[in-house]
Coordinates of C-alpha atoms in Angstrom, one line a residue:
X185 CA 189.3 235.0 149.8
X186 CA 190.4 234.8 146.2
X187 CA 188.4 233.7 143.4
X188 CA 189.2 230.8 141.5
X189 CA 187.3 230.2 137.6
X190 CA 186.5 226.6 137.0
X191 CA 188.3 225.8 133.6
X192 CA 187.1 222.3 132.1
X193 CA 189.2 220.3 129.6
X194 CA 186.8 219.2 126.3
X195 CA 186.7 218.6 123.2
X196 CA 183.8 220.5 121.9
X197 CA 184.9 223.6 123.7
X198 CA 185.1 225.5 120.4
X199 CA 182.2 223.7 118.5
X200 CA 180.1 226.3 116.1
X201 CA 177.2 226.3 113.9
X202 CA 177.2 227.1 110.4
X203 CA 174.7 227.8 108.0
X204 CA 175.0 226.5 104.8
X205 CA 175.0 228.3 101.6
X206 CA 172.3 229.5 99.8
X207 CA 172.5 227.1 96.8
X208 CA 172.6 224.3 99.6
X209 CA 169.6 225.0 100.7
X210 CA 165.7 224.1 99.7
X211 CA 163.6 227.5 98.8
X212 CA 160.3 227.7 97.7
X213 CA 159.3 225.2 100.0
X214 CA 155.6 225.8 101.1
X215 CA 156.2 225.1 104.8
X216 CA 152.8 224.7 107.3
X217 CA 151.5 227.3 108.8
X218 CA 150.0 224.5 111.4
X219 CA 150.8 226.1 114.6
X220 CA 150.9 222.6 116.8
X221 CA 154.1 221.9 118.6
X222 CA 156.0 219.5 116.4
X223 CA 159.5 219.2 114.5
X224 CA 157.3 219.5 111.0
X225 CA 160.3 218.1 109.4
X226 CA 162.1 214.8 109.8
X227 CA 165.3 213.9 107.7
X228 CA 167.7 210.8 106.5
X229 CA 170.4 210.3 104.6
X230 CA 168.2 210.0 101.2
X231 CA 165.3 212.5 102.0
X232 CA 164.5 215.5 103.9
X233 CA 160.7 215.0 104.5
X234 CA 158.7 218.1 105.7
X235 CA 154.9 219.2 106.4
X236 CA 153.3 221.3 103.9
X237 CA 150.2 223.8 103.0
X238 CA 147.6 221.3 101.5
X239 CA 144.1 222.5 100.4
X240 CA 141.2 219.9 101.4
X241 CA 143.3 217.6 103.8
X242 CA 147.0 217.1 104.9
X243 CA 150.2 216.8 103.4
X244 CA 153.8 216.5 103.3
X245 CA 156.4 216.8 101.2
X246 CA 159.3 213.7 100.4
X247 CA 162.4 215.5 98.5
X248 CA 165.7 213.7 97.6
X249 CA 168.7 215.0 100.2
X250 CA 171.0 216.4 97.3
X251 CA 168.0 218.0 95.5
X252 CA 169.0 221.8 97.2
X253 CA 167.8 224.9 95.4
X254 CA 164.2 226.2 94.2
X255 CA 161.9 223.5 94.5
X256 CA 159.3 223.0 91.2
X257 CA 155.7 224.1 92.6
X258 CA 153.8 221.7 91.0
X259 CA 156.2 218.8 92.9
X260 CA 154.5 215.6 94.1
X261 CA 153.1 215.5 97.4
X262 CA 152.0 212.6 100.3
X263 CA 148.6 213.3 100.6
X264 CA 146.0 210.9 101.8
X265 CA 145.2 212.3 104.8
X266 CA 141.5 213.9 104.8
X267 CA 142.9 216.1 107.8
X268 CA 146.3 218.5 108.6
X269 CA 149.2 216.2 109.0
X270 CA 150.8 216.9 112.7
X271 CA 153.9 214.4 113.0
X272 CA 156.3 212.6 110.3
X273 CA 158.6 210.0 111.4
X274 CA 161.2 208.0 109.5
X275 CA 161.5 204.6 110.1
X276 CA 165.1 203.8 111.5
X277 CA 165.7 201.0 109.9
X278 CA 164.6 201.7 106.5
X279 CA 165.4 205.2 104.5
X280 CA 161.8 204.2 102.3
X281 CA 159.4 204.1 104.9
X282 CA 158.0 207.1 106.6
X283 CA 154.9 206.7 109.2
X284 CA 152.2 210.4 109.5
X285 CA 149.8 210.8 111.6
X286 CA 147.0 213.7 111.3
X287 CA 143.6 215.4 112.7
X288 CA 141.5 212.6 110.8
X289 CA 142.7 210.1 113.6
X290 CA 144.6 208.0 111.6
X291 CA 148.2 206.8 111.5
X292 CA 149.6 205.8 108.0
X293 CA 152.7 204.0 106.9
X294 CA 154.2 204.8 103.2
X295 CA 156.7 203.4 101.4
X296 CA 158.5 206.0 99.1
X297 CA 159.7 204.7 95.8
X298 CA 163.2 204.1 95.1
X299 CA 163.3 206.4 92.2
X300 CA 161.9 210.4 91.8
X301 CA 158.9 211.0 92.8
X302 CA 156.5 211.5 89.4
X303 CA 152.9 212.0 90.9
X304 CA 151.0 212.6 94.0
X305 CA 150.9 209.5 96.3
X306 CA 147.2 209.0 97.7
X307 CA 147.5 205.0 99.0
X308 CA 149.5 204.1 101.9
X309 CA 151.2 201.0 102.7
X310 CA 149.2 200.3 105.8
X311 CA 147.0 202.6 107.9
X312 CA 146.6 202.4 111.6
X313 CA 142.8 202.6 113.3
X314 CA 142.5 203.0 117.0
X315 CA 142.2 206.8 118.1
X316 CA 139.2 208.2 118.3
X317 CA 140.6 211.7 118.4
X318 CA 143.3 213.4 116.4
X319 CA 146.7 211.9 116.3
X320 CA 149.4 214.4 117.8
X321 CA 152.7 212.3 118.4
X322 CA 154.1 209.2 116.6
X323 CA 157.8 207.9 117.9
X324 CA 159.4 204.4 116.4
X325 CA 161.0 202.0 118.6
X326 CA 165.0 202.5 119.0
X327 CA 165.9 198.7 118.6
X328 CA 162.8 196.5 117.6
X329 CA 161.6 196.2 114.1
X330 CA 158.1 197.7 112.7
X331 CA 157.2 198.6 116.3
X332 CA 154.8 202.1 116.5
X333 CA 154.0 204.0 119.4
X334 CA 151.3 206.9 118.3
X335 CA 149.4 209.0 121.0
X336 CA 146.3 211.0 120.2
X337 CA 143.7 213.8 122.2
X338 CA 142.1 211.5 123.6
X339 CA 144.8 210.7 125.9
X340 CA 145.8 207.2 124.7
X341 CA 149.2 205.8 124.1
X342 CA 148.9 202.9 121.0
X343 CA 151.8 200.2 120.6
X344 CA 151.7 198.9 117.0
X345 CA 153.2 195.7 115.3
X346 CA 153.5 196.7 111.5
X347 CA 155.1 193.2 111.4
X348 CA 151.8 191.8 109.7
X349 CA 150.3 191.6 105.9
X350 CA 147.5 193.4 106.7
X351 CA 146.7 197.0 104.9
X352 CA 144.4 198.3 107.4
X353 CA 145.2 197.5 111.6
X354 CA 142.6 198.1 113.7
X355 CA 143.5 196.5 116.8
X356 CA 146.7 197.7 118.6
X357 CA 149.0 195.7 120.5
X358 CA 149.0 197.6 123.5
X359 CA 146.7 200.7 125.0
X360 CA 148.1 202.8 127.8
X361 CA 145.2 205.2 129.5
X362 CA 147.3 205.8 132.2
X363 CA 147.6 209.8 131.4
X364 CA 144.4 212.5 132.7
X365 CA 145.2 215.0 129.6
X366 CA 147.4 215.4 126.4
X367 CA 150.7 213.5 126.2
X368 CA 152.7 216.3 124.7
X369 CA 156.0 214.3 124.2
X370 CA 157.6 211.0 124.0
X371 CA 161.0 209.5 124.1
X372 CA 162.8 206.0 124.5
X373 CA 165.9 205.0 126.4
X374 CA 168.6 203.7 124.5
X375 CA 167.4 199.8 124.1
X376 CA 163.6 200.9 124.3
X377 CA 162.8 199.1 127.7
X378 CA 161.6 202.8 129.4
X379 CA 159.4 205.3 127.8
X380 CA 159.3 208.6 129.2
X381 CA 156.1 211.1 128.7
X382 CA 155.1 214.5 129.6
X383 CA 151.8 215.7 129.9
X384 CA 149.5 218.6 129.7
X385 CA 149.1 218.3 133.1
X386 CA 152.7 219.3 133.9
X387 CA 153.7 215.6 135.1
X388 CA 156.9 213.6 133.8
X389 CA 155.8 209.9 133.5
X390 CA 158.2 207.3 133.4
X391 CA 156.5 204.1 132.1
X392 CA 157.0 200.3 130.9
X393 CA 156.5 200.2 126.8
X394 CA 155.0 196.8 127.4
X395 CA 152.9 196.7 130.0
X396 CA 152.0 200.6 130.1
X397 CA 152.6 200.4 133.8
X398 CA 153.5 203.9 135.4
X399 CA 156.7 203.3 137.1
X400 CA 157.5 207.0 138.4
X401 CA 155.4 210.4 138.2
X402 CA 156.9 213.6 138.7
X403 CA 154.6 216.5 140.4
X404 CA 156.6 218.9 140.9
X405 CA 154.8 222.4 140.7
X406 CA 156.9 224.7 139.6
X407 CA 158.3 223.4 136.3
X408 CA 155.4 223.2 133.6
X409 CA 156.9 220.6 131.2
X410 CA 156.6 220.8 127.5
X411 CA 159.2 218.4 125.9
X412 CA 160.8 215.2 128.0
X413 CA 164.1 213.4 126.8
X414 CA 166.2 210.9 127.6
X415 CA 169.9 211.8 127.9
X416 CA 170.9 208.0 126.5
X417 CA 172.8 205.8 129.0
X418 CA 173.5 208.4 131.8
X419 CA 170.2 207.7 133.7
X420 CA 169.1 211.2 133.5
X421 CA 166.0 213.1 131.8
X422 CA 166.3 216.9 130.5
X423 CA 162.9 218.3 130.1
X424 CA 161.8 221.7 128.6
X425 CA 158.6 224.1 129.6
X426 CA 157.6 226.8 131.6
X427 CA 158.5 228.5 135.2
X428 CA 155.9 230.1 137.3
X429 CA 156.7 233.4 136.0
X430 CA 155.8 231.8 132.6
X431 CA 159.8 232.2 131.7
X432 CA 161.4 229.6 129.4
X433 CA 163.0 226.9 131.7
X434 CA 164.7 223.8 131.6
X435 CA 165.4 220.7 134.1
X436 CA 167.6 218.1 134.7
X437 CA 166.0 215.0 136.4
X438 CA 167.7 211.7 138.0
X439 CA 165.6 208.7 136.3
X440 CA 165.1 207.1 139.8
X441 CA 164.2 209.5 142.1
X442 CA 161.3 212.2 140.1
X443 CA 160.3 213.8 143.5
X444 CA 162.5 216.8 142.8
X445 CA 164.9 217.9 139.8
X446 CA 168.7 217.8 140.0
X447 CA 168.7 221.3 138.1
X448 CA 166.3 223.6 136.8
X449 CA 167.7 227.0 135.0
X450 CA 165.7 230.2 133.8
X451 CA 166.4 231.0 129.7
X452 CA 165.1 233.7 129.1
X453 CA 161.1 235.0 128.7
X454 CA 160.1 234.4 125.1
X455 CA 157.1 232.4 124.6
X456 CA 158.5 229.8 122.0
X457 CA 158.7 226.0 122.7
X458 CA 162.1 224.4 123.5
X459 CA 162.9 221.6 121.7
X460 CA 165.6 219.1 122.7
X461 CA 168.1 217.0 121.2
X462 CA 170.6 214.9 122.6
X463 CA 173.7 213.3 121.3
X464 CA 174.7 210.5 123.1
X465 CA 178.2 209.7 121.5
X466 CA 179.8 213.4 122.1
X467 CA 177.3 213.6 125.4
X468 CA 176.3 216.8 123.7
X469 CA 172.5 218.6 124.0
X470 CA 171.3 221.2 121.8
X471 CA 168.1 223.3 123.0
X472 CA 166.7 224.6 119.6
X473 CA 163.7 227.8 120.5
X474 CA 160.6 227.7 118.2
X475 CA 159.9 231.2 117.1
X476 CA 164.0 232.7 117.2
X477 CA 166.8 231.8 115.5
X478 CA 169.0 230.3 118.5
X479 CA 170.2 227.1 119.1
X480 CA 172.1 227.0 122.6
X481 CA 173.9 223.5 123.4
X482 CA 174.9 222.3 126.5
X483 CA 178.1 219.2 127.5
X484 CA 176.5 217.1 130.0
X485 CA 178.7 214.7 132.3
X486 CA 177.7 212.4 135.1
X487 CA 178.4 214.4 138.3
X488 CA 177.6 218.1 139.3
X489 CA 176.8 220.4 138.0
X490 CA 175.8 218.2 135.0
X491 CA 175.2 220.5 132.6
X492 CA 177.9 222.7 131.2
X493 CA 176.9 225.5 128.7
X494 CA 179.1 225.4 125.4
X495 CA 177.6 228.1 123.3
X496 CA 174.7 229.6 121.3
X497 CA 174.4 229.4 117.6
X498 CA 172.0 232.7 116.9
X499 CA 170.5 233.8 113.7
X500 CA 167.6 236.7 112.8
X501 CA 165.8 233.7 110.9
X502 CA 163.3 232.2 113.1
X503 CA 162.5 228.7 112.8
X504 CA 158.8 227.4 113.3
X505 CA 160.1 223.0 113.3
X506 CA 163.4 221.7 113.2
X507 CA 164.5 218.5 112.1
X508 CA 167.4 216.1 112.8
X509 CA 170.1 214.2 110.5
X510 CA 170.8 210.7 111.9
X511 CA 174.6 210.3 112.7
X512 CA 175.6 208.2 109.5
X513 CA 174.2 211.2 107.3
X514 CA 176.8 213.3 108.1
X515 CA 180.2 214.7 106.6
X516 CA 182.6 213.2 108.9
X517 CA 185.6 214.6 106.5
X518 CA 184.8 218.1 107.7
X519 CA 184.4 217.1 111.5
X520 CA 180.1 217.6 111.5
X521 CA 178.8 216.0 114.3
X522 CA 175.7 217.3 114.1
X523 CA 173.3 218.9 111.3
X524 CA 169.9 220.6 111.7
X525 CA 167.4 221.5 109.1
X526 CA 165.6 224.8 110.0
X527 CA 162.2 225.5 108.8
X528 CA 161.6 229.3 107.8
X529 CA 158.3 229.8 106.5
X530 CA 158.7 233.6 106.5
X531 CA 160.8 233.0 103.5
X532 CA 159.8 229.7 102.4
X533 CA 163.0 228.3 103.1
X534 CA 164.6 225.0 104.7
X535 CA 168.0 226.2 106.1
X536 CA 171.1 223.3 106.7
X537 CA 172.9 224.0 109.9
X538 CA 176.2 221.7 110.7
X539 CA 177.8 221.9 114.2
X540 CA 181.9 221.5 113.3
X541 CA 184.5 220.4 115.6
X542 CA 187.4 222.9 114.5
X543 CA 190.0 220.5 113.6
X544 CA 193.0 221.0 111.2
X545 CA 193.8 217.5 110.1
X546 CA 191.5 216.1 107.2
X547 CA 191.8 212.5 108.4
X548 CA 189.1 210.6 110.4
X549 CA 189.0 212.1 113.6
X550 CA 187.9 208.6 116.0
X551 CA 188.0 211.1 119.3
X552 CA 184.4 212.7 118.1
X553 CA 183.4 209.5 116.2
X554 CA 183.2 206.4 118.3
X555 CA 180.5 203.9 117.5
X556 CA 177.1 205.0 116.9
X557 CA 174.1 203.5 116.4
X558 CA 173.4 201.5 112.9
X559 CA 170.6 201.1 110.4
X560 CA 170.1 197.6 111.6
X561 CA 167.6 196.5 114.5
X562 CA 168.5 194.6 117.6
X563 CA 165.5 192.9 117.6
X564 CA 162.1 191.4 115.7
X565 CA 158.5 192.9 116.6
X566 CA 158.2 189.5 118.0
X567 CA 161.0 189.1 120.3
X568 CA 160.4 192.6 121.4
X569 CA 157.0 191.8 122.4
X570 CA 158.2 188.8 123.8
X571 CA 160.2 190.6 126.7
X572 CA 163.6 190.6 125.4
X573 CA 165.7 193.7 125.5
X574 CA 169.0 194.4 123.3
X575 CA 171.1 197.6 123.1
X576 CA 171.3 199.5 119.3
X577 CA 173.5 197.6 117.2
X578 CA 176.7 199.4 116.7
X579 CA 178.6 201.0 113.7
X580 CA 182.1 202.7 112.7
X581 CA 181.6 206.2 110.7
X582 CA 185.0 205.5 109.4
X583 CA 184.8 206.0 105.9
X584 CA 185.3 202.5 104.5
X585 CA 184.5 200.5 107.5
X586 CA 181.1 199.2 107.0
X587 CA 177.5 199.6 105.9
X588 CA 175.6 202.5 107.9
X589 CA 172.7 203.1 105.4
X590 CA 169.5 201.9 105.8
X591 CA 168.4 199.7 103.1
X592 CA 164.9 197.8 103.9
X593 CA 166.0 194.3 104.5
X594 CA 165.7 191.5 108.0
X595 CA 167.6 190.7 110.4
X596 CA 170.6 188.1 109.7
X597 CA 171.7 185.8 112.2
X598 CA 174.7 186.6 113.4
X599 CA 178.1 184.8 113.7
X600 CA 179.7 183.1 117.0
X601 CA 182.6 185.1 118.6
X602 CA 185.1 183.8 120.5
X603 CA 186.2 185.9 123.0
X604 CA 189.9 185.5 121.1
X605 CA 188.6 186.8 118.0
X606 CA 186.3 190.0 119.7
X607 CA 188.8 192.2 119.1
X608 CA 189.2 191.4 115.5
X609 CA 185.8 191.6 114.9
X610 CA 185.8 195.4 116.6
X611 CA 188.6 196.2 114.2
X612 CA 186.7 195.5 111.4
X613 CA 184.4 198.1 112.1
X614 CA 180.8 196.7 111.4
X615 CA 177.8 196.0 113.6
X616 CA 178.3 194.8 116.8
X617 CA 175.6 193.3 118.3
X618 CA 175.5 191.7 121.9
X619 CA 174.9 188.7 122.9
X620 CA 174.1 187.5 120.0
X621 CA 175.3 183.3 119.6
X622 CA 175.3 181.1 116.6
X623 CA 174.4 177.3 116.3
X624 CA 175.9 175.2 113.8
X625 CA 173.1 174.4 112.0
X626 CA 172.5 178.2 111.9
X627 CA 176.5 178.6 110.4
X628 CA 175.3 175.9 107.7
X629 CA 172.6 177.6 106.9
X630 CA 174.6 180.6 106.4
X631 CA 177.1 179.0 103.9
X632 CA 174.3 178.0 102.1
X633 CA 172.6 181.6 101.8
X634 CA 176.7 183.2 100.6
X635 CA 177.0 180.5 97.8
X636 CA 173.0 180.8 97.0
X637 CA 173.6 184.7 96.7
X638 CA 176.8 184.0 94.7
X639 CA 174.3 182.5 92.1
X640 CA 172.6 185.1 91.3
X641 CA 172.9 187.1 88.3
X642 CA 174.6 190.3 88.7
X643 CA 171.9 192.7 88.4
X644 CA 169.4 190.8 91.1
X645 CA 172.3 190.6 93.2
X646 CA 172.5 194.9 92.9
X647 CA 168.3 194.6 93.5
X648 CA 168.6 192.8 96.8
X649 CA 171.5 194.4 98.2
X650 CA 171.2 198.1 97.6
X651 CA 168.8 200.6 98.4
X652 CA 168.3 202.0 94.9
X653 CA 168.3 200.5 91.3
X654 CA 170.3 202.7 88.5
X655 CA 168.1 201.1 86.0
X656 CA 164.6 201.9 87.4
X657 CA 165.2 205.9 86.8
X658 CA 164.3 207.6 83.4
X659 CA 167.0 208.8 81.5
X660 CA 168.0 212.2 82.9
X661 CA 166.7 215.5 80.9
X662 CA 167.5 218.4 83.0
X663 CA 171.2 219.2 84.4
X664 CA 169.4 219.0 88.2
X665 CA 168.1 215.0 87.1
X666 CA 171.7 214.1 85.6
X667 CA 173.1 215.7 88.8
X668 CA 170.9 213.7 90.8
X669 CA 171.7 210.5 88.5
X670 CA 175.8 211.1 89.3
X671 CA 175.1 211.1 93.5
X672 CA 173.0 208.0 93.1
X673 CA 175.9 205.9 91.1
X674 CA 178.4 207.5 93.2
X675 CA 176.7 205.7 96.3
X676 CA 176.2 202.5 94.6
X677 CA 179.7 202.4 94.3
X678 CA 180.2 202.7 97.6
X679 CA 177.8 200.0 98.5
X680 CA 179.1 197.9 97.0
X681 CA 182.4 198.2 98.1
X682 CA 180.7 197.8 101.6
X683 CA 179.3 195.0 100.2
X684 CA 182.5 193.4 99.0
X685 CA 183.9 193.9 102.4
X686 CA 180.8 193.0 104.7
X687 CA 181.4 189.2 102.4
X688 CA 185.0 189.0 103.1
X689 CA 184.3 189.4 106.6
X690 CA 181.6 186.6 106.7
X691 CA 183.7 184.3 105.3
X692 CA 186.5 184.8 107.9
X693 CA 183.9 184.7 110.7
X694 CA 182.2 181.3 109.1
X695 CA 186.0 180.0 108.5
X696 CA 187.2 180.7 112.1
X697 CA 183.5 178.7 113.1
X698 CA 184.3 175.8 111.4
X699 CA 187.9 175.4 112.7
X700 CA 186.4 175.7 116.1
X701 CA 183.8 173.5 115.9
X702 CA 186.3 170.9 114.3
X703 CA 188.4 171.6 117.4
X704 CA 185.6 170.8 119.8
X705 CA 184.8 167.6 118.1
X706 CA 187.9 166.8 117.9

């Protein structure tokens, strides 16, 4: 019987890693030698944030994305916590906000200024009291606005609604005690109406974000789970831990039936964590080792065997966290569609990693770039809370196309489409949110916030519709601060360009509403 190799057709056959240069990365960076199982680091397009050595409490460092090279030691720090600081989040929706959580029990919320950071921040925006234990795990909502989830040692899932004036919240929306030990991860589906868990006590949980109600548990003995993820809209959960021969293992599990994994693989035998990552536009998963240097990534599809092993990025530096660039953050003019930020404390050093699709032509590759998800939520606190449920709006990474930065502003109602005019609206390469309907009081209203905007003077205009103000920052006085100076006007230009466009674009919408309307009364 002959033997006949299994060739598969893709795209991201050939993708590779690469490192980048040494002036592009961040040294001297005094990384934490904290030796609990988190990222450390969490990144956007305007700051790389990361958890630092801090004498008499916890903190973490905030430093500007393009400010690469040796870092000043005496730079400012986030530190209010009274203990070590074990998980940083961004806030999806807004570059400025960043939620910790720490060994003192508390959860805090900060907003970080618009301009360079000048001295130590101590007072938080809002701070979050409810555990009675330290605070491992924190993990924003995907869609719904100012919505927390925090989980702590004392075996307690939290659901927060920042959507309040209040500095200090005591009482959370929701607590889930469903869970007999540590919840060791967390992770959303894409609209956030399933959260998945795992446990110290080797169990997946599948539960309802609302209602905390345990919807499916996984038991199965011989896969000790460390990490849990959901691989997007495919219906499927990867998961990371340990075999019985305490080898590093993964699995692949069908999100309706837990009783027994789809497909569970030896690694190899190092003791590191395995930390997972999933891209759900290119259907790609990267498997990034705590402890080495490797980052192995996987192709998944939706029938067997599921998960097809692309290649392994290696390197001698071992990283102790990893963090994450959102997909709007990246440089789609050299075909990234991914980027990782090692953390080496060996050498004090955070290391830039892109994965490149090898491609020859310099133009906008829309093959490895369709819609992503935006800066924008789908939903209020309230109407999340309320029971609705609304995909992540989506957005173009066309250069050009349409706003993709997070800038701290609320929701907009949007305008009626026609089911003539769809398609023109997807060509113009902004946010496309479903189901969304407008009234035509709610289309007057709008006409009357574009002429009440027009109004304005030019400079409050800039204020409300950009994420940083050229006039706020001191006048440069070192090459690095008039470097930093030139990428800040260089993206208010391009703001406002989006800006420009994203008006043009209501007005046709708000035109084409009116005609209808007339034509309905008519």
């Amino acid at each position: 019987m002959s033997w006949h190799p299994q060739y598969r057709s893709s795209k991201f056959r050939h993708v590779y890693g690469k490192a980048a240069s040494k002036e592009k990365c961040y040294d001297c960076v005094p990384i934490t030698r904290n030796v609990h199982d988190n990222h450390f680091c969490a990144v956007n397009p305007h700051f790389i944030a990361v958890v630092t050595e801090c004498a008499g409490g916890g903190a973490f460092l905030v430093i500007p994305i393009h400010q690469t090279g040796k870092l000043d030691p005496h730079y400012p720090k986030i530190c209010g916590h009274k203990g070590s600081v074990l998980d940083i989040k961004w806030n999806p929706f807004n570059d400025f906000v960043i939620a910790s959580c720490s060994e003192d029990t508390t959860v805090k919320i900060w907003d970080i200024p618009k301009h360079l950071l000048t001295r130590n921040i101590t007072n938080p925006k809002k701070e979050l009291l409810g555990h009675v234990r330290r605070v491992g795990l924190i993990e924003w909502h995907p869609t719904a606005y100012n919505i927390l989830f925090s989980s702590g040692y004392d075996y307690k899932i939290m659901v927060w609604n920042l959507d309040t004036k209040e500095a200090v919240i005591s009482n959370p929306v929701k607590i889930f005690d469903a869970h007999k030990d540590v919840v060791l991860s967390m992770s959303f589906n894409t609209d956030g109406s399933l959260l998945a868990t795992a446990c110290r006590d080797r169990k997946i949980r599948l539960i309802d974000p609302r209602s905390g109600a345990v919807l499916q548990e996984a038991s199965y003995k011989s896969h000790k789970v460390n990490k849990v993820l959901f691989l997007g809209n495919m219906k499927k959960l990867f998961s990371t831990g340990t075999s019985r021969w305490n080898n590093r293992q993964i699995a692949l599990w069908d999100q309706d039936d837990l009783s027994v994994p789809l497909l569970e693989e030896d690694l190899d035998g190092s003791s590191g964590l395995l930390f997972p990552f999933y891209d759900s536009d290119t259907h790609m998963l990267y498997v990034v080792g705590k402890g080495d240097g490797n980052i192995r990534y996987y192709e998944i599809s939706p029938e067997k065997p599921y998960l097809n092993y692309l290649m392994e990025y290696r390197s001698h530096l071992p990283q102790k966290g990893i963090g994450m660039m959102p997909k709007r953050g990246l440089e789609v003019s050299a075909c990234e569609i991914f980027r990782f930020y090692k953390l080496i404390p060996t050498k004090n050093l955070i290391e830039p990693v892109s994965m490149i699709v090898p491609r020859r032509s310099e133009s906008y590759q829309e093959d490895i770039y369709p819609l992503t998800t935006g800066a924008q939520p789908a939903l209020t606190a309230q109407e999340w809370l309320n029971g609705i449920n609304k995909g992540p709006l989506l957005v173009s990474l066309r250069p050009g196309s349409g706003a993709v930065n997070s800038l701290p502003q609320f929701l907009e109602p949007e305008p009626l489409l026609t089911t003539t005019d769809m398609s023109q609206h997807q060509g113009w390469g902004g946010g496309m949110p479903l189901e969304n309907m407008q009234k035509p009081s709610e289309i007057e209203d709008s006409w009357k916030q574009l002429k009440a905007e027009e109004k304005l003077p030019k400079n409050e205009q800039m204020c409300l519709s950009n994420g940083f103000d050229v006039f706020e920052y001191p006048l440069p006085k070192t090459e690095n601060e008039l470097l930093q100076m030139f990428y800040r006007q260089q993206e208010e230009i391009r703001r406002l360009r989006e800006l420009v466009n994203q008006r043009d674009v209501q007005i046709k919408q708000l035109k084409l509403e009116l005609r209808n309307l007339c034509m309905d009364t008519g």
